[in-house]
Short mmCIF file of C-alpha atoms and ligand atoms in Angstrom, two decimals:
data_model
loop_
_atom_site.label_atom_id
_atom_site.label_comp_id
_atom_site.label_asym_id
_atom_site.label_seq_id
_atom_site.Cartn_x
_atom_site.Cartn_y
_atom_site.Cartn_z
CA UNK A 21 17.58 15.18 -11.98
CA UNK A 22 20.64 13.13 -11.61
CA UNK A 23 23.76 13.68 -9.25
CA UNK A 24 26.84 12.80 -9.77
CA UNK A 25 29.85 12.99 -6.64
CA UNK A 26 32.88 13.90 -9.02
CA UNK A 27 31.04 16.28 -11.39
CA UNK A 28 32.69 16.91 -14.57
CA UNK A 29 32.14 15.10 -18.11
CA UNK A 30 32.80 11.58 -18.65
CA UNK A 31 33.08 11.25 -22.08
CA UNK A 32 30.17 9.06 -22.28
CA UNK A 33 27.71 11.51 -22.01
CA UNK A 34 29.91 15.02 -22.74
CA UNK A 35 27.26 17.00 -24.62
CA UNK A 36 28.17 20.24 -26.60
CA UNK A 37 26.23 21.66 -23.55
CA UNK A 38 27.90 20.74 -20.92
CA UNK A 39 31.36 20.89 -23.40
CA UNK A 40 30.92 24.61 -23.14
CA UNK A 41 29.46 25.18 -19.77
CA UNK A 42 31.78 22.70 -17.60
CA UNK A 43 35.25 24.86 -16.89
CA UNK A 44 38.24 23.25 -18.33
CA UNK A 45 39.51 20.70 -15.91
CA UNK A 46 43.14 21.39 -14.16
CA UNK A 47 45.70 18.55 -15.41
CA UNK A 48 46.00 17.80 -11.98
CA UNK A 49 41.98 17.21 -12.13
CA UNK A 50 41.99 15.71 -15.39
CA UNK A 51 44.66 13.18 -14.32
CA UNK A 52 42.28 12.19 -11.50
CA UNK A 53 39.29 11.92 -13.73
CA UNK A 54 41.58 9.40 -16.17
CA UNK A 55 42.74 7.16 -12.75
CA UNK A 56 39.14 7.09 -11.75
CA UNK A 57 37.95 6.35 -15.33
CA UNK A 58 40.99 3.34 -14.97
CA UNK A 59 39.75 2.06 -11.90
CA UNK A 60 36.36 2.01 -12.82
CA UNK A 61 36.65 0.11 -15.99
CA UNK A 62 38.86 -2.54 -14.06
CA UNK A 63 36.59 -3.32 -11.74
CA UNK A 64 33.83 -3.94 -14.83
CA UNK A 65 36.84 -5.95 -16.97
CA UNK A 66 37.24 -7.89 -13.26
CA UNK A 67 33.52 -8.63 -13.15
CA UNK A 68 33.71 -6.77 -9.38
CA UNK A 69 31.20 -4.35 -8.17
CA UNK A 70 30.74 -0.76 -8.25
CA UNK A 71 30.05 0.73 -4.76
CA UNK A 72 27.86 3.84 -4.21
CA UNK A 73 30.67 5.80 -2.95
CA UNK A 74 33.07 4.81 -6.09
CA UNK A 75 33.04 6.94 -9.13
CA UNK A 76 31.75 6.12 -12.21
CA UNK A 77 30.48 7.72 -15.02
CA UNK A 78 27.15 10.04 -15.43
CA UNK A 79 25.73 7.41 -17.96
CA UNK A 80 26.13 4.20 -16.12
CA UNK A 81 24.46 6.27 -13.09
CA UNK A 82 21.95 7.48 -15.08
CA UNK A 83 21.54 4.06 -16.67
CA UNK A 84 21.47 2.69 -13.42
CA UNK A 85 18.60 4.94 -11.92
CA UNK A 86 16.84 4.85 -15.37
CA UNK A 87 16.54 1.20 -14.89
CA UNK A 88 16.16 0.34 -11.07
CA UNK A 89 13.42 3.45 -10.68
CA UNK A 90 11.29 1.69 -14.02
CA UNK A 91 11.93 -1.63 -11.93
CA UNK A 92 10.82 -0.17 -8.41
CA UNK A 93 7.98 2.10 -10.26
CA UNK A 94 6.41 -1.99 -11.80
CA UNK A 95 6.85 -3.70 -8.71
CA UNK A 96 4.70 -0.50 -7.16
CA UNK A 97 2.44 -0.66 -9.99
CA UNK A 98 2.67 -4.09 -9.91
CA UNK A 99 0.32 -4.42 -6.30
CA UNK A 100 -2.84 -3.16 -8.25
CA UNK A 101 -3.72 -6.01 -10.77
CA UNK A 102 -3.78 -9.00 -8.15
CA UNK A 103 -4.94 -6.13 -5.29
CA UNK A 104 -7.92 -5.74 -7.07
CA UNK A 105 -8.49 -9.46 -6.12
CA UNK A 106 -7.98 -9.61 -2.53
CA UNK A 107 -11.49 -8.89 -1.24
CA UNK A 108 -12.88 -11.55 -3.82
CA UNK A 109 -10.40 -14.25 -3.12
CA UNK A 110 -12.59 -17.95 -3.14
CA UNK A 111 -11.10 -18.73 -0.36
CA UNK A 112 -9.45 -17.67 3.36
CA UNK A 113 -6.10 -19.48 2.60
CA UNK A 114 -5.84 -18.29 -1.00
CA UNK A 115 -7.14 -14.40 0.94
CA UNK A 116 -3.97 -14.82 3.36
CA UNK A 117 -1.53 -16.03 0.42
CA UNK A 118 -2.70 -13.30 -2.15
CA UNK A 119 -2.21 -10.50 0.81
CA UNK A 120 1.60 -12.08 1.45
CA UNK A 121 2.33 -12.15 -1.74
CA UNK A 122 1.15 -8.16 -2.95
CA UNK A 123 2.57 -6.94 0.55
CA UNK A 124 5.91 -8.57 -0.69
CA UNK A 125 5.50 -6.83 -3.79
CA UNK A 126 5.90 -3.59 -1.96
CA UNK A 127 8.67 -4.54 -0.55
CA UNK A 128 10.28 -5.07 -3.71
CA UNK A 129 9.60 -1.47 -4.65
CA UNK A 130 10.78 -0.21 -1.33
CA UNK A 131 14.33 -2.16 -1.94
CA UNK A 132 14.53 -1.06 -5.01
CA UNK A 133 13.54 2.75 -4.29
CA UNK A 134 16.52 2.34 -1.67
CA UNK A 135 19.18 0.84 -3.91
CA UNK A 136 17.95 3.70 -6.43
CA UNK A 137 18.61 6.57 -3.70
CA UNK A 138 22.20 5.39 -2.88
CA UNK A 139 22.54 6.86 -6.53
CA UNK A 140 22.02 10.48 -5.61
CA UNK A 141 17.98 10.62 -6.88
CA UNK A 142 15.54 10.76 -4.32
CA UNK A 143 12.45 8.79 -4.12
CA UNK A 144 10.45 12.07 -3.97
CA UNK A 145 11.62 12.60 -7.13
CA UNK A 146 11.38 8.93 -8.53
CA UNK A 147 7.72 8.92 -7.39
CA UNK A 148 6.95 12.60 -9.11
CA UNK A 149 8.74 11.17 -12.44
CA UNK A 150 5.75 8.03 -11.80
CA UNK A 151 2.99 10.53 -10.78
CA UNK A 152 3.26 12.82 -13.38
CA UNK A 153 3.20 9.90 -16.11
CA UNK A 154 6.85 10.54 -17.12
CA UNK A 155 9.18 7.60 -16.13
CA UNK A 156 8.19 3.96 -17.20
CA UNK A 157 7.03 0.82 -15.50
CA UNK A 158 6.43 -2.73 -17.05
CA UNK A 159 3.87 -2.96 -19.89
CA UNK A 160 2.34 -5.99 -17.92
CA UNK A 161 0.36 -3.93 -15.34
CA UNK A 162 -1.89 -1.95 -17.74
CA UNK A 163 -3.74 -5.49 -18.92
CA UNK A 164 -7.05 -6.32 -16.27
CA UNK A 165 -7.16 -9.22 -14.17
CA UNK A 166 -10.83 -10.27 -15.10
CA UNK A 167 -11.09 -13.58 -13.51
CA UNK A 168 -9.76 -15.56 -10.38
CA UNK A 169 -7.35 -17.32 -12.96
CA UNK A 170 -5.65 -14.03 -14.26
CA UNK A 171 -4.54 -14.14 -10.46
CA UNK A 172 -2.98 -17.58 -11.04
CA UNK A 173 -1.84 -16.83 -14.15
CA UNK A 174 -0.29 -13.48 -13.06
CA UNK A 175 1.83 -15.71 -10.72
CA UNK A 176 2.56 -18.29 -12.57
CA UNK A 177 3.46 -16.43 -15.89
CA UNK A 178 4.54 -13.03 -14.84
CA UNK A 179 5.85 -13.88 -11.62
CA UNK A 180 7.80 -16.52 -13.71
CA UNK A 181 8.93 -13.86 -16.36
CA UNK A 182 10.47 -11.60 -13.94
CA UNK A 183 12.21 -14.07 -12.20
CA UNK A 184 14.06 -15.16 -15.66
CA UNK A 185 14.74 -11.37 -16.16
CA UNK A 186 15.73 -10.77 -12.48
CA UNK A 187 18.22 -13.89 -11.46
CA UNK A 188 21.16 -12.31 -14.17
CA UNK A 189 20.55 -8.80 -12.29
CA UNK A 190 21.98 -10.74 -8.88
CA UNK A 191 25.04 -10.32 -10.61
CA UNK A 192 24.75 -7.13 -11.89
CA UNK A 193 27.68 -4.37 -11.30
CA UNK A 194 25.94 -2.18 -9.24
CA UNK A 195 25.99 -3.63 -5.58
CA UNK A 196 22.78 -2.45 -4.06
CA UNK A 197 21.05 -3.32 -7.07
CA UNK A 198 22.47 -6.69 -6.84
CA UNK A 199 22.02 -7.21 -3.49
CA UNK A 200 18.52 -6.45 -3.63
CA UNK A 201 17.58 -8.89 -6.15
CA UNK A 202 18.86 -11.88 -4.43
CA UNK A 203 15.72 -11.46 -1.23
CA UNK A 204 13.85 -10.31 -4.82
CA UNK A 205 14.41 -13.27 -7.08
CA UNK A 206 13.75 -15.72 -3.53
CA UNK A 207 10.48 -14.51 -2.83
CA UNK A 208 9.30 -14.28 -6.73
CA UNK A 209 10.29 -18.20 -6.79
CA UNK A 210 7.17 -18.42 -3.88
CA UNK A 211 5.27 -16.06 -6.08
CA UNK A 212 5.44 -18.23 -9.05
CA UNK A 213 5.22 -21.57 -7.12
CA UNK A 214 1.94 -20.02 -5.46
CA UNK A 215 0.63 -19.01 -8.97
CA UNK A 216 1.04 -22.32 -10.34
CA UNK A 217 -0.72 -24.19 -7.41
CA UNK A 218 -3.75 -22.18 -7.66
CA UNK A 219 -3.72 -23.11 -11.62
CA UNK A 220 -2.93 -26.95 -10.72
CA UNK A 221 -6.15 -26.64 -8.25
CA UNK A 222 -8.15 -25.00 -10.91
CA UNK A 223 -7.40 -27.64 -13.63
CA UNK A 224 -8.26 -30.61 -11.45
CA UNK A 225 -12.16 -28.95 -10.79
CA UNK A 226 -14.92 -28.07 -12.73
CA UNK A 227 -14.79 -27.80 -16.46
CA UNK A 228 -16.01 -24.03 -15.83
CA UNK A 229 -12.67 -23.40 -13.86
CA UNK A 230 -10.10 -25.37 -16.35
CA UNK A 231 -11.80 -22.91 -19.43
CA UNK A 232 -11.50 -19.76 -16.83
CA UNK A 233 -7.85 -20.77 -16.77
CA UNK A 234 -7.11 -21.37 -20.56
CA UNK A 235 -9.14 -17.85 -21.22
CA UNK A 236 -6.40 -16.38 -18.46
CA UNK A 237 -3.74 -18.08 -20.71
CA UNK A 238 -4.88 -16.83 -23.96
CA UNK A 239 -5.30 -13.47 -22.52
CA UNK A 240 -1.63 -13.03 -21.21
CA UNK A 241 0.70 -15.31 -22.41
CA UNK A 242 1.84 -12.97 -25.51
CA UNK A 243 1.82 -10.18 -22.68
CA UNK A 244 4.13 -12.24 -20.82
CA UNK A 245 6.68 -12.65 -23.85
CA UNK A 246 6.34 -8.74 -24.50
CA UNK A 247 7.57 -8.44 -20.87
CA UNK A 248 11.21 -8.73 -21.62
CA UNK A 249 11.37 -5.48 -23.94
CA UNK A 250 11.84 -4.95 -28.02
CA UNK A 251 14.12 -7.93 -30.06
CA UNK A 252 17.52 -6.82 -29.61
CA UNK A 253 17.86 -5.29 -32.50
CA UNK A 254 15.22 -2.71 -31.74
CA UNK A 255 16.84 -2.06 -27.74
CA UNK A 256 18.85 1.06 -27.94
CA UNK A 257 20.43 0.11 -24.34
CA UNK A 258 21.03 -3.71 -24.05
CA UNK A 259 24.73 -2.93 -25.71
CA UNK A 260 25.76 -0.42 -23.26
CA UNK A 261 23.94 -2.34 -20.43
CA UNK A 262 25.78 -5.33 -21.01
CA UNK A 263 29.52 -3.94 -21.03
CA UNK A 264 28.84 -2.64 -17.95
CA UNK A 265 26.99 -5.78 -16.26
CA UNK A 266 23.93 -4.16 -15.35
CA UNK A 267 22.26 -6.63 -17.83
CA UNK A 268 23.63 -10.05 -17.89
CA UNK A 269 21.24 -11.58 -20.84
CA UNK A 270 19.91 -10.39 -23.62
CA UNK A 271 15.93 -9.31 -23.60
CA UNK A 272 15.53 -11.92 -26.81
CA UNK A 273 17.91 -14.87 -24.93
CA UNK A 274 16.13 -14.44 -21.69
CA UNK A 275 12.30 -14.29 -23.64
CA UNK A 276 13.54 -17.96 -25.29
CA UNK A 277 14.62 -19.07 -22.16
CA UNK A 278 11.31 -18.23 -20.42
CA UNK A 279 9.06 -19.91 -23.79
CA UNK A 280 11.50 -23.16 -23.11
CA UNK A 281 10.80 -22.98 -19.18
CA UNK A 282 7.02 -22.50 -19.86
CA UNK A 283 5.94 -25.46 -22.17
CA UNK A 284 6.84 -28.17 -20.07
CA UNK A 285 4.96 -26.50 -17.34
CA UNK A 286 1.93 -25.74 -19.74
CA UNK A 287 1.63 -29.51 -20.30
CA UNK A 288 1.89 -30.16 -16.52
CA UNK A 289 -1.37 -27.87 -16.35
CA UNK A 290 -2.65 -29.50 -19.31
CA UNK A 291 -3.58 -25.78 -20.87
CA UNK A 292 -2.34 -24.82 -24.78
CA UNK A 293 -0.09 -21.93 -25.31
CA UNK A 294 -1.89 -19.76 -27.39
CA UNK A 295 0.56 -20.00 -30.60
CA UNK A 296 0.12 -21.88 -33.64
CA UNK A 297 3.91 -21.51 -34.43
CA UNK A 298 4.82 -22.45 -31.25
CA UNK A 299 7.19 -25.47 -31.86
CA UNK A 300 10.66 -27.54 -30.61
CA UNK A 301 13.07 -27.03 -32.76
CA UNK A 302 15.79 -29.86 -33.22
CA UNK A 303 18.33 -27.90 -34.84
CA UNK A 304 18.11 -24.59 -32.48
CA UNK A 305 17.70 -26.59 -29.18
CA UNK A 306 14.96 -24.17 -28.46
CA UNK A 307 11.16 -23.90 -29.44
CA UNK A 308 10.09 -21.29 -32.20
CA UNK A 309 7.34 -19.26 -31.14
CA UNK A 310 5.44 -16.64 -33.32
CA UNK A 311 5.66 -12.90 -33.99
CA UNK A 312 4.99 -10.62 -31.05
CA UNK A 313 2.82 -7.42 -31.48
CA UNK A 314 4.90 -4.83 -30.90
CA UNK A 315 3.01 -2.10 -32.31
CA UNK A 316 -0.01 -2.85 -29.38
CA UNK A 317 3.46 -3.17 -26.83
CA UNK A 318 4.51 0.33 -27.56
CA UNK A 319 1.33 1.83 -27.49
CA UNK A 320 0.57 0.27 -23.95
CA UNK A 321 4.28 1.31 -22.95
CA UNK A 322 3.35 4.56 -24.06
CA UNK A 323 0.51 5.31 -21.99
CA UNK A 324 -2.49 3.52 -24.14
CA UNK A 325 -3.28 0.29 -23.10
CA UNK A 326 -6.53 -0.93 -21.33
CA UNK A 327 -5.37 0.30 -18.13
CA UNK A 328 -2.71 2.79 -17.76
CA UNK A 329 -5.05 6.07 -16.93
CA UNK A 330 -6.68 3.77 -14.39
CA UNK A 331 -3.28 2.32 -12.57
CA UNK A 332 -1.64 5.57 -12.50
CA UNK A 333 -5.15 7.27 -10.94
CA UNK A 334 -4.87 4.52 -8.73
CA UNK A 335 -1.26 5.28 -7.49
CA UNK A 336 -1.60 8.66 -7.30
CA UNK A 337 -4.86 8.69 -4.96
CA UNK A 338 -2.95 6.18 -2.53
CA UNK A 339 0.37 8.30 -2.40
CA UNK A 340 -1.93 11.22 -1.97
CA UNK A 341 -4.25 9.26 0.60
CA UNK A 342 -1.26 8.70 2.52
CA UNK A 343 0.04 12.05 2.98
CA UNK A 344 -0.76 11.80 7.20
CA UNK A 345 1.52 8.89 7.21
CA UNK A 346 4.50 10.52 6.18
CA UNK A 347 3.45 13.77 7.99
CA UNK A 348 3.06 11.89 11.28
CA UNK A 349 6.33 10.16 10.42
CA UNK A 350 8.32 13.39 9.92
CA UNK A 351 6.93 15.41 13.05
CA UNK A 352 7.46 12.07 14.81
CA UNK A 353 11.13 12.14 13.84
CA UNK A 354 11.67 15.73 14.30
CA UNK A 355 10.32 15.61 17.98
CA UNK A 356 12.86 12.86 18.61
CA UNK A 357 15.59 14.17 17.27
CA UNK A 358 15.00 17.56 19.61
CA UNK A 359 14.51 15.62 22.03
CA UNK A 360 17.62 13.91 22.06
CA UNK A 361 19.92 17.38 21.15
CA UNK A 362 18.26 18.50 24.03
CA UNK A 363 19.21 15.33 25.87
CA UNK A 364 22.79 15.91 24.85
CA UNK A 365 22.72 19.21 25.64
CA UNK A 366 21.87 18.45 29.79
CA UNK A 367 24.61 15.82 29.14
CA UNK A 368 27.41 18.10 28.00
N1 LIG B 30 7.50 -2.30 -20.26
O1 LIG B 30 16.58 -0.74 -24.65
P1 LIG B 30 15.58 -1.56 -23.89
C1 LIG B 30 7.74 -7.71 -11.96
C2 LIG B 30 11.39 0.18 -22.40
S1 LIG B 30 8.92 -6.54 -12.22
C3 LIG B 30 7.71 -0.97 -20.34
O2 LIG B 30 15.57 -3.02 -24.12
P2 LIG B 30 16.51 -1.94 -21.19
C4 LIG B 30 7.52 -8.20 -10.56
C5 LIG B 30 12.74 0.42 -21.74
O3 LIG B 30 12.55 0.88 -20.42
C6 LIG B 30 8.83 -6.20 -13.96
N2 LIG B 30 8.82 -0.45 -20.94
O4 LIG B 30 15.68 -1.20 -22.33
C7 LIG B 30 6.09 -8.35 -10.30
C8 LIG B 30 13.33 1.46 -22.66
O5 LIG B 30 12.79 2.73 -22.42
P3 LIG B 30 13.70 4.00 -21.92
C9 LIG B 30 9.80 -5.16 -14.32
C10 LIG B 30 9.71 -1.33 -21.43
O6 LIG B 30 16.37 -1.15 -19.95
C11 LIG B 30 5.41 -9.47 -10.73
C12 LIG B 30 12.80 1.04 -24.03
O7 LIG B 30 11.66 0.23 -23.78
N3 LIG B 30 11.12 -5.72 -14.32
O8 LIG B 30 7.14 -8.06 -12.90
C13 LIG B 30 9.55 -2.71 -21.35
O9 LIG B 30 17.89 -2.28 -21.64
C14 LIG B 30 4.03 -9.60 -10.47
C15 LIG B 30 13.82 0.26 -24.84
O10 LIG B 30 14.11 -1.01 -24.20
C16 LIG B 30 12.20 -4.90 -14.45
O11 LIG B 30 12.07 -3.69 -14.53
C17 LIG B 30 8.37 -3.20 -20.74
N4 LIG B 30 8.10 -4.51 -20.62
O12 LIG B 30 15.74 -3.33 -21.00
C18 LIG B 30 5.43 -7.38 -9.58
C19 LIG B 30 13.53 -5.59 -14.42
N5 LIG B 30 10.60 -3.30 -21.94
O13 LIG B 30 14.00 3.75 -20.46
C20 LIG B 30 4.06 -7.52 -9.31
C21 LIG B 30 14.67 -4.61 -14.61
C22 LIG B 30 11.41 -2.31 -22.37
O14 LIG B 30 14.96 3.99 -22.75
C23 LIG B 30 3.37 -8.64 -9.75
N6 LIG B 30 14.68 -4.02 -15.93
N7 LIG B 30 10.86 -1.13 -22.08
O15 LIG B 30 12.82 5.18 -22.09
C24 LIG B 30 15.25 -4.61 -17.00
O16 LIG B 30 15.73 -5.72 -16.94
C25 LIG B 30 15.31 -3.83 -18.28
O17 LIG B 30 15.11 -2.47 -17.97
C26 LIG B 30 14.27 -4.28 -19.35
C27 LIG B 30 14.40 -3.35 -20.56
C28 LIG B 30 14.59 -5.71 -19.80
C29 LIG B 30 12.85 -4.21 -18.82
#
């Protein structure tokens, strides 16, 4: 599945496999390999940024596509939750913001798609890796939005967890990656500042509304904390991730950073965090919170939560639905491109 522009082993990922099947290097070639391997590890000791035509090695490309395909594959995924609630939106301003704000969403996933081909893996095959239930995407999307505040909430807490996770990957190694998270990480800071308006309305009405919105709360703030993958003990690729710079912080630094970010906020709304442990903590300069359920986490990550079977069904009937699109697309494409060979051809 993955491509790689100066193909021979890396010593990262040099399997007995490929040990006996790759043809002993030339010194002349091996030489080259060790100056590329040089150049490449400069640029990470510099902090710099690897460029798509640059080498580096299989594993931080496969890392890399690993990582940016889950990403684009969520953001994708990602539409369907706060979709659902477009048609049923209480009102015509909240309609037009909720349509802005799952249309940008799209965009995210196209970016990231992009910054994911310049890799050598092409979105056909990202999207078949999605389809066929293979390649990941955030736990978050496979929880139902029941209520007009999971909307909110969905901005306001998820929306504000991906922005923690996303602002270190604007200085991640890989350019295009980078690159695309700065327009990312502006237009989630609207996403989250439109999530917590909606709440802020919501908490100033009826007493119906302000217990719609602490339900939303209950239902997805451990959700949220799950978000930023297993302690770091338990994540077999933060410590490669972060000699390279792909990740920046840690999944456990960045999930305190978002609890200490949330409970002012929560007071602002006037709704309770639903944790009995949750508590500042002189000493650590942080708050404690309590134990997440990982064991529910990994079971939704691996295709059993409320809503997985549904969201991929989803996804696959709308790639499928819009088959004509890219038909018309291509044939439109190929008729220009004869046309203008034929154009040249008069010319010449
Ligand atoms: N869900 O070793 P680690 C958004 C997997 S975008 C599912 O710690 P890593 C915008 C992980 O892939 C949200 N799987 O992995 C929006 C790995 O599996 P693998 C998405 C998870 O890569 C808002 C295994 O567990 N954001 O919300 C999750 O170093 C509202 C071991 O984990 C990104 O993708 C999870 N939560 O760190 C859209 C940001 N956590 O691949 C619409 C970019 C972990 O070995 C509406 N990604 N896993 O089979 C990252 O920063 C990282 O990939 C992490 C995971 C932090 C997600």
């Amino acid at each position: 599945m993955y491509t790689q522009s100066f193909n021979v082993p890396d010593g990262h990922s040099a399997s007995a496999e490929t040990a006996t099947t790759v043809p002993l290097a030339s010194a002349s070639q091996q030489l080259a390999l060790e100056q590329a391997q040089l150049r490449f590890d400069a640029v990470i000791d510099a902090d710099g940024k690897i460029e798509p035509k640059d080498w580096m090695p299989q594993a931080y490309r496969k890392t890399l596509v690993r990582q940016i395909s889950q990403h684009a594959h969520s953001e994708i995924v990602g539409m369907l939750p706060e979709g659902n609630w477009i048609s049923r939106a209480p009102s015509l301003k909240r309609k037009a913001i909720l349509v802005a704000k799952v249309q940008d969403e799209g965009g995210h996933g196209l970016y990231l798609y992009s910054a994911a081909e310049t890799l050598g893996t092409s979105r056909d095959q990202m999207l078949e890796g999605l389809h066929s239930g293979r390649a990941k995407y955030s736990s978050i999307f496979n929880y139902p939005t029941l209520t007009w505040a999971d909307v909110g909430v969905v901005g306001w807490l998820v929306d504000g967890a991906a922005i923690m996770n996303q602002i270190p990957l604007c200085r991640c190694s890989y350019g295009p990656y980078a690159r695309a998270m700065i327009r990312v990480c502006k237009e989630e800071s609207f996403h989250q500042r439109q999530g917590f308006e909606a709440l802020l309305a919501m908490v100033q009405g009826t007493q119906a509304q302000k217990e719609m919105v602490q339900d939303a709360v209950n239902r997805w703030w451990w959700k949220c904390l799950a978000m930023f993958g297993p302690p770091d003990g338990d994540s077999p690729n933060s410590a490669q991730g972060m000699r390279w710079g792909i990740k920046r912080i840690s999944n456990d630094d960045l999930r305190q950073k978002f609890v200490d970010a949330t409970v002012p906020q929560a007071a602002v709304l006037g709704v309770t965090l639903p944790d009995p442990a949750l508590q500042w903590n002189e000493a650590r300069g942080h708050h404690d919170y309590g134990a997440i359920d990982w064991d529910e986490f990994w079971a939704t990550v691996n295709g059993n939560g409320p809503c997985n079977k549904e969201r991929l069904a989803t996804r696959v009937k709308a790639h499928n639905d819009g088959q004509w699109v890219r038909d018309a697309a291509l044939a439109y494409a190929e008729k220009q491109s004869a046309r203008n060979s034929a154009m040249s051809k008069v010319a010449a």
